[in-house]
Amino acid sequence: MDLETFAPGSGRLEPRAALRSDAPALDLNGLWRFRLSPVADIPDDFARPGFDDSAWDELPVPAHWPLHGHGAPAYTNVSYPFPVDPPHVPDENPTGDYRRAFDLPDGWSGGRLRFEGVDSFARVWLNGHELGFSTGSRLPVEFDAGPWLRPGRNVLAVRVHQWSAASYLEDQDMWWLPGIFRDVTLTRSAADVFVHASHDGRLSFEAAEGRLSVPELGVRDLEPGVEITVRAEPWTAETPRLYEAVLTMPYETVRLRVGFRTVSIQDGVLLANGRPLLLKGVNRHEFHPRHGRAVPYETMREDVLLMKRHNVNAVRTSHYPPHPDFLDLCDELGLWVVDECDLETHGFGQVGWRRNPTDDPRWAEALLDRMRRMVERDKNHPSVIMWSLGNEAGVGRNLAVMADWTRERDPSRPLHYEGDWSCANTDVYSRMYASHAEVEAIGRGEEDPLDDPALDARRRAMPFLQCEYAHAMGNGPGGLAEYQELFERHPRLAGGFVWEWIDHGLAHPRHEYAYGGDYGEPLHDANFVIDGLVFPDRTPSPGLLDLKKVFEPVRFEFGDGVLRVLNRYDFRDLAHLAFRAAVEADGTPVAEFPLEVPPAGGEIELPDLPPAAGTAGEHWLTIRAVLATDQPWAPAGHELAWTQTPLETPDPPAREPTGLPATPESRDGRLVLGGGEFDARTGRLLSLFGLDVEGPRLDLYRAPTDNDRYGGLDRQWRGLGLRHLTHRVDGVETGTPDAYGLTVRVRVAPAATDLGMRVAYTWTATSDDTLNLTVDVEPDGEWPGPIPRLGVHLTLPGEITHVTWYGRGPGEAYPDTGMAARVGRWTATIDDLQTPYVYPQENGHRADVRWAEFGGPAGTPGFKVAGDPVFGLTARRWSTAELAAARHRPDLVAGDRVHLHLDLAQQGIGTATCGPGTLPRYDLHPAPATLRLRFTPA
């Protein structure tokens, strides 16, 4: 068989809907016999029923063979791992031969062999007869098995080639993982049906035969092509109302769930059921850290539940149709879906899009075949509201072939494709990683015009969505709240999909999770596959927690003694929510009470909230919106939205100082001031309340985030030498103007430049051991751009194990992230302060800290540090240099010191791994600054 054919397959049956049928079926999943060869040109004698495969290995189906010890995975984002010479493929072509014997039940006749997904080229034999071949890895294919089935024992043989001409169509920013990775079934079902159900109750269906019944709606024996109107509740992602339907035919009965909904576009606004629709979405590759794209059903369900619990309402199936069970879950639990065709030719962009299949008529049949198989399989899902022609496949005539057929087959759904900004073949204007400024211009209808006036006018009448934005790689993404504000402000903006759902880290015995290059690939894109909102084990990252906050379905505004509750749902009211209020003083609860909020929201008068007796300190009011009753996707009490506001707090009564100003004392080459001991020559702090301390020293560098690295900032910072600062003591003064305290003047600078920072560390103390530090920083020279951080670094003994702080938490927060962090009192171990990014980088910063108390086991000296007014806190058991050098989690080995960073400011995070960098207001430019801290014994 020619692997370099343009044809998508042979011997295949027409595509049809994925349906639940009572027709007999045999599950052919399980252990198959398997043999891997390094090349494709080998005999096909293995397909003979009597072939002896006893020496072969066993391999589970569904699975990818590289994840079971046969070959190795490989990751590329854009580049093809073979020469771009379509339709040719390398001679070195891993080829897997599969064999499965099964017994046919008595009385069985006829049937179809159905493969839900095989990567990438499959030839199929049954009892020695070749049924045909197929391409299109993430799409189902069926072969007629009836004439070749035998009573009793049957032998199914499949040869899978990793590389074929079809591989040029599947360059989708993912691990290259061949194999039979979805279900295999022998079924006697042959039914197909296309149900049409609109939100106004119109119901009809297409089928070759049969009668449709929907008992709950009183529909009995509806004939094909006949339209009726029923009283049905519309389906939405917020209220996913489904009706059980039964299609009765002479030889089988099919059950499906019908959702009544309508998708339309009016005046440039995307509508669902006649109302504006705002997509709060994520892009989802299929992925499991041990199984690759052979994702278990339980994991698919976990994905949908996690999305729902984090206020996600939409998913783009990047960049191929998912397992059909995933769409069933979206129907059931409620997610809007953009269903994307199994097409991407991104690597042709590296050769100027020459010979791109999208514009080569020889590929037209293959591209149309992929579109047809997706649409026919998924056409009955109410969750699917848009068809996508594919992703990053350039432009060309074959897009029109795909679009024209799809519009004729299913005019009820708009078409999406981002790769052609002229939108010649689409119904929505889609972009990736447009900046905030560009999104705002598009929202106002003021984007740059196209050269063709007709196309320009057509595009301006389209809704706009960001099919990818806010690249969630490593620490971040930043800028989420600013994007969401734009989406909500301009009706033309239909929202978008954050890239992406999960880190594609494969479980690895040495690295914990592997990324590109960890399997010795000569060509790879490193950790660019580690770019998700959840870690590989599906633990939510700080980015997902922020996204939940940004996507909240309820908003709150305070003013003039009232609380304004704003309903941000598109289709439902707030009757299913309960609202709770709590008052805390310095993080300690002092009052809790419910709030009665009307279903439509509105203004709520807040009760007088005087501070509780004896609860001095900051008083904060926190409002929470939670589920009032259990939902299919979360239990009662699950929090969907929250807000905080500070309350007016009476000034505490004036207190007399508990200690008099202290004067430094000289002892054996040391200066003693309050609870601190200093080196008399350098002014360096040596001991703090009995703890062996090193520092503090001005710190300007952080271990680069992925956004710092890919966006070029870290290259600038390394070029400036910020990793290796020198500290020159210019003076140690033991007398301040009032004769108390200690001042240490230092010039901090990198090598090979005349830039620097002039720093004055001023220590004062009182006789009760309180130790005050003021750090005055003055830039020296014309600094060329932002710096990573501005703060001080000191180290503590390893016996310090935990910290309690009052500030924002419990998780990390940076200038343009941390929307999920709220003001409160929090406690964590030093180890738990770390965010375990798969690729180690700056993490764990707690923001707006008023005070933090450090301690250890009983008997370990501790201390408390307070800000005037606040500071940023990071503590870890490895240095910044060790963190910056690490490439995988296990590279980080706890040392015998705790590295404590007390920051005045940090540079923002942005989303520059793929997209815009930090917004200007989050840049940290060198300027005169002062950090004030107060240390007391715990």
PDB file of C-alpha atoms in Angstrom, residues 485-622:
ATOM      1  CA  GLU A 485     -13.113  43.486  30.864  1.00  0.00           C
ATOM      2  CA  LEU A 486     -12.856  44.113  27.122  1.00  0.00           C
ATOM      3  CA  PHE A 487     -14.925  41.029  26.266  1.00  0.00           C
ATOM      4  CA  GLU A 488     -17.685  42.196  28.595  1.00  0.00           C
ATOM      5  CA  ARG A 489     -17.618  45.806  27.462  1.00  0.00           C
ATOM      6  CA  HIS A 490     -17.962  45.358  23.696  1.00  0.00           C
ATOM      7  CA  PRO A 491     -20.911  43.277  22.369  1.00  0.00           C
ATOM      8  CA  ARG A 492     -18.995  42.290  19.229  1.00  0.00           C
ATOM      9  CA  LEU A 493     -16.423  40.450  21.339  1.00  0.00           C
ATOM     10  CA  ALA A 494     -17.643  36.895  21.888  1.00  0.00           C
ATOM     11  CA  GLY A 495     -14.893  36.004  24.359  1.00  0.00           C
ATOM     12  CA  GLY A 496     -12.268  33.402  23.748  1.00  0.00           C
ATOM     13  CA  PHE A 497     -10.299  30.350  24.765  1.00  0.00           C
ATOM     14  CA  VAL A 498      -7.229  30.394  26.990  1.00  0.00           C
ATOM     15  CA  TRP A 499      -4.340  28.282  25.764  1.00  0.00           C
ATOM     16  CA  GLU A 500      -4.499  25.668  27.135  1.00  0.00           C
ATOM     17  CA  TRP A 501      -6.124  23.246  29.556  1.00  0.00           C
ATOM     18  CA  ILE A 502      -3.340  20.872  30.663  1.00  0.00           C
ATOM     19  CA  ASP A 503       0.421  20.510  30.857  1.00  0.00           C
ATOM     20  CA  HIS A 504       1.382  17.660  28.510  1.00  0.00           C
ATOM     21  CA  GLY A 505       3.990  16.249  30.857  1.00  0.00           C
ATOM     22  CA  LEU A 506       4.474  12.513  30.388  1.00  0.00           C
ATOM     23  CA  ALA A 507       5.156  10.510  33.537  1.00  0.00           C
ATOM     24  CA  HIS A 508       8.901   9.851  33.695  1.00  0.00           C
ATOM     25  CA  PRO A 509      10.930   7.786  36.201  1.00  0.00           C
ATOM     26  CA  ARG A 510      13.734  10.333  36.508  1.00  0.00           C
ATOM     27  CA  HIS A 511      12.179  13.698  35.684  1.00  0.00           C
ATOM     28  CA  GLU A 512       8.738  13.084  37.238  1.00  0.00           C
ATOM     29  CA  TYR A 513       7.254  14.661  34.103  1.00  0.00           C
ATOM     30  CA  ALA A 514       8.959  14.749  30.715  1.00  0.00           C
ATOM     31  CA  TYR A 515       8.766  17.286  27.929  1.00  0.00           C
ATOM     32  CA  GLY A 516      10.433  17.705  24.548  1.00  0.00           C
ATOM     33  CA  GLY A 517      14.028  16.449  24.453  1.00  0.00           C
ATOM     34  CA  ASP A 518      13.707  14.145  27.448  1.00  0.00           C
ATOM     35  CA  TYR A 519      13.527  11.130  25.142  1.00  0.00           C
ATOM     36  CA  GLY A 520      16.583  12.050  23.092  1.00  0.00           C
ATOM     37  CA  GLU A 521      14.687  13.582  20.175  1.00  0.00           C
ATOM     38  CA  PRO A 522      17.113  15.311  17.801  1.00  0.00           C
ATOM     39  CA  LEU A 523      14.440  17.919  16.983  1.00  0.00           C
ATOM     40  CA  HIS A 524      12.074  19.135  19.665  1.00  0.00           C
ATOM     41  CA  ASP A 525      10.472  22.184  21.233  1.00  0.00           C
ATOM     42  CA  ALA A 526      11.470  21.564  24.843  1.00  0.00           C
ATOM     43  CA  ASN A 527       8.887  22.523  27.447  1.00  0.00           C
ATOM     44  CA  PHE A 528       6.577  24.412  25.095  1.00  0.00           C
ATOM     45  CA  VAL A 529       4.209  21.486  25.589  1.00  0.00           C
ATOM     46  CA  ILE A 530       4.014  22.354  29.306  1.00  0.00           C
ATOM     47  CA  ASP A 531       1.513  25.157  28.876  1.00  0.00           C
ATOM     48  CA  GLY A 532      -1.650  24.297  30.776  1.00  0.00           C
ATOM     49  CA  LEU A 533      -3.985  25.627  33.423  1.00  0.00           C
ATOM     50  CA  VAL A 534      -3.745  22.303  35.249  1.00  0.00           C
ATOM     51  CA  PHE A 535      -0.628  20.306  35.983  1.00  0.00           C
ATOM     52  CA  PRO A 536      -0.271  16.867  34.342  1.00  0.00           C
ATOM     53  CA  ASP A 537      -2.011  15.204  37.312  1.00  0.00           C
ATOM     54  CA  ARG A 538      -4.874  17.713  36.845  1.00  0.00           C
ATOM     55  CA  THR A 539      -4.086  19.708  39.958  1.00  0.00           C
ATOM     56  CA  PRO A 540      -5.243  23.279  39.283  1.00  0.00           C
ATOM     57  CA  SER A 541      -2.441  25.779  38.811  1.00  0.00           C
ATOM     58  CA  PRO A 542      -2.627  29.328  40.150  1.00  0.00           C
ATOM     59  CA  GLY A 543      -3.532  30.326  36.597  1.00  0.00           C
ATOM     60  CA  LEU A 544      -6.735  28.286  36.703  1.00  0.00           C
ATOM     61  CA  LEU A 545      -7.676  29.754  40.077  1.00  0.00           C
ATOM     62  CA  ASP A 546      -7.199  33.225  38.616  1.00  0.00           C
ATOM     63  CA  LEU A 547      -9.271  32.283  35.581  1.00  0.00           C
ATOM     64  CA  LYS A 548     -12.091  31.130  37.848  1.00  0.00           C
ATOM     65  CA  LYS A 549     -12.048  34.542  39.506  1.00  0.00           C
ATOM     66  CA  VAL A 550     -12.013  36.388  36.186  1.00  0.00           C
ATOM     67  CA  PHE A 551     -14.825  34.218  34.777  1.00  0.00           C
ATOM     68  CA  GLU A 552     -17.080  34.669  37.819  1.00  0.00           C
ATOM     69  CA  PRO A 553     -20.796  34.596  36.926  1.00  0.00           C
ATOM     70  CA  VAL A 554     -21.563  37.141  39.661  1.00  0.00           C
ATOM     71  CA  ARG A 555     -19.961  40.558  40.154  1.00  0.00           C
ATOM     72  CA  PHE A 556     -20.160  42.820  43.169  1.00  0.00           C
ATOM     73  CA  GLU A 557     -19.879  46.574  43.636  1.00  0.00           C
ATOM     74  CA  PHE A 558     -19.786  48.425  46.971  1.00  0.00           C
ATOM     75  CA  GLY A 559     -20.946  51.968  47.536  1.00  0.00           C
ATOM     76  CA  ASP A 560     -22.908  54.167  49.956  1.00  0.00           C
ATOM     77  CA  GLY A 561     -23.743  51.355  52.337  1.00  0.00           C
ATOM     78  CA  VAL A 562     -25.129  49.105  49.627  1.00  0.00           C
ATOM     79  CA  LEU A 563     -23.883  46.082  47.773  1.00  0.00           C
ATOM     80  CA  ARG A 564     -24.729  45.873  44.088  1.00  0.00           C
ATOM     81  CA  VAL A 565     -24.973  42.268  42.890  1.00  0.00           C
ATOM     82  CA  LEU A 566     -24.615  41.926  39.118  1.00  0.00           C
ATOM     83  CA  ASN A 567     -25.730  38.797  37.277  1.00  0.00           C
ATOM     84  CA  ARG A 568     -23.117  37.861  34.663  1.00  0.00           C
ATOM     85  CA  TYR A 569     -24.840  34.686  33.526  1.00  0.00           C
ATOM     86  CA  ASP A 570     -26.056  34.782  29.933  1.00  0.00           C
ATOM     87  CA  PHE A 571     -29.220  32.736  30.429  1.00  0.00           C
ATOM     88  CA  ARG A 572     -30.139  32.123  34.056  1.00  0.00           C
ATOM     89  CA  ASP A 573     -30.828  34.115  37.192  1.00  0.00           C
ATOM     90  CA  LEU A 574     -29.230  33.818  40.633  1.00  0.00           C
ATOM     91  CA  ALA A 575     -31.949  31.754  42.330  1.00  0.00           C
ATOM     92  CA  HIS A 576     -29.683  28.685  42.521  1.00  0.00           C
ATOM     93  CA  LEU A 577     -27.088  30.576  44.594  1.00  0.00           C
ATOM     94  CA  ALA A 578     -26.763  31.424  48.267  1.00  0.00           C
ATOM     95  CA  PHE A 579     -24.888  34.518  49.426  1.00  0.00           C
ATOM     96  CA  ARG A 580     -22.843  34.657  52.603  1.00  0.00           C
ATOM     97  CA  ALA A 581     -21.007  37.494  54.290  1.00  0.00           C
ATOM     98  CA  ALA A 582     -18.210  37.425  56.836  1.00  0.00           C
ATOM     99  CA  VAL A 583     -16.227  40.056  58.720  1.00  0.00           C
ATOM    100  CA  GLU A 584     -12.649  39.442  59.772  1.00  0.00           C
ATOM    101  CA  ALA A 585     -10.278  41.500  61.877  1.00  0.00           C
ATOM    102  CA  ASP A 586      -6.651  40.938  60.857  1.00  0.00           C
ATOM    103  CA  GLY A 587      -7.811  37.628  59.413  1.00  0.00           C
ATOM    104  CA  THR A 588      -9.703  36.495  62.521  1.00  0.00           C
ATOM    105  CA  PRO A 589     -13.465  35.878  62.000  1.00  0.00           C
ATOM    106  CA  VAL A 590     -15.676  38.162  64.065  1.00  0.00           C
ATOM    107  CA  ALA A 591     -19.083  37.909  62.330  1.00  0.00           C
ATOM    108  CA  GLU A 592     -20.940  35.843  59.715  1.00  0.00           C
ATOM    109  CA  PHE A 593     -24.407  36.296  58.252  1.00  0.00           C
ATOM    110  CA  PRO A 594     -26.425  35.383  55.140  1.00  0.00           C
ATOM    111  CA  LEU A 595     -27.507  37.885  52.507  1.00  0.00           C
ATOM    112  CA  GLU A 596     -30.862  37.756  50.766  1.00  0.00           C
ATOM    113  CA  VAL A 597     -30.259  38.498  47.096  1.00  0.00           C
ATOM    114  CA  PRO A 598     -33.148  38.618  44.610  1.00  0.00           C
ATOM    115  CA  PRO A 599     -32.887  36.218  41.648  1.00  0.00           C
ATOM    116  CA  ALA A 600     -32.234  39.156  39.318  1.00  0.00           C
ATOM    117  CA  GLY A 601     -29.555  40.636  41.580  1.00  0.00           C
ATOM    118  CA  GLY A 602     -29.642  44.334  42.370  1.00  0.00           C
ATOM    119  CA  GLU A 603     -28.838  46.560  45.336  1.00  0.00           C
ATOM    120  CA  ILE A 604     -28.679  45.055  48.824  1.00  0.00           C
ATOM    121  CA  GLU A 605     -28.499  47.212  51.932  1.00  0.00           C
ATOM    122  CA  LEU A 606     -25.694  46.086  54.167  1.00  0.00           C
ATOM    123  CA  PRO A 607     -26.231  46.050  57.922  1.00  0.00           C
ATOM    124  CA  ASP A 608     -24.149  48.314  60.110  1.00  0.00           C
ATOM    125  CA  LEU A 609     -20.906  46.512  60.715  1.00  0.00           C
ATOM    126  CA  PRO A 610     -19.198  48.037  63.748  1.00  0.00           C
ATOM    127  CA  PRO A 611     -15.938  46.373  64.674  1.00  0.00           C
ATOM    128  CA  ALA A 612     -16.404  43.723  67.315  1.00  0.00           C
ATOM    129  CA  ALA A 613     -15.201  44.612  70.786  1.00  0.00           C
ATOM    130  CA  GLY A 614     -11.563  43.826  71.334  1.00  0.00           C
ATOM    131  CA  THR A 615     -10.864  43.177  67.652  1.00  0.00           C
ATOM    132  CA  ALA A 616      -8.532  45.944  66.680  1.00  0.00           C
ATOM    133  CA  GLY A 617      -6.806  45.890  63.333  1.00  0.00           C
ATOM    134  CA  GLU A 618      -7.925  45.807  59.701  1.00  0.00           C
ATOM    135  CA  HIS A 619     -11.551  44.817  59.213  1.00  0.00           C
ATOM    136  CA  TRP A 620     -12.565  43.236  55.921  1.00  0.00           C
ATOM    137  CA  LEU A 621     -15.982  42.241  54.644  1.00  0.00           C
ATOM    138  CA  THR A 622     -16.005  39.187  52.377  1.00  0.00           C
TER     139      THR A 622
END
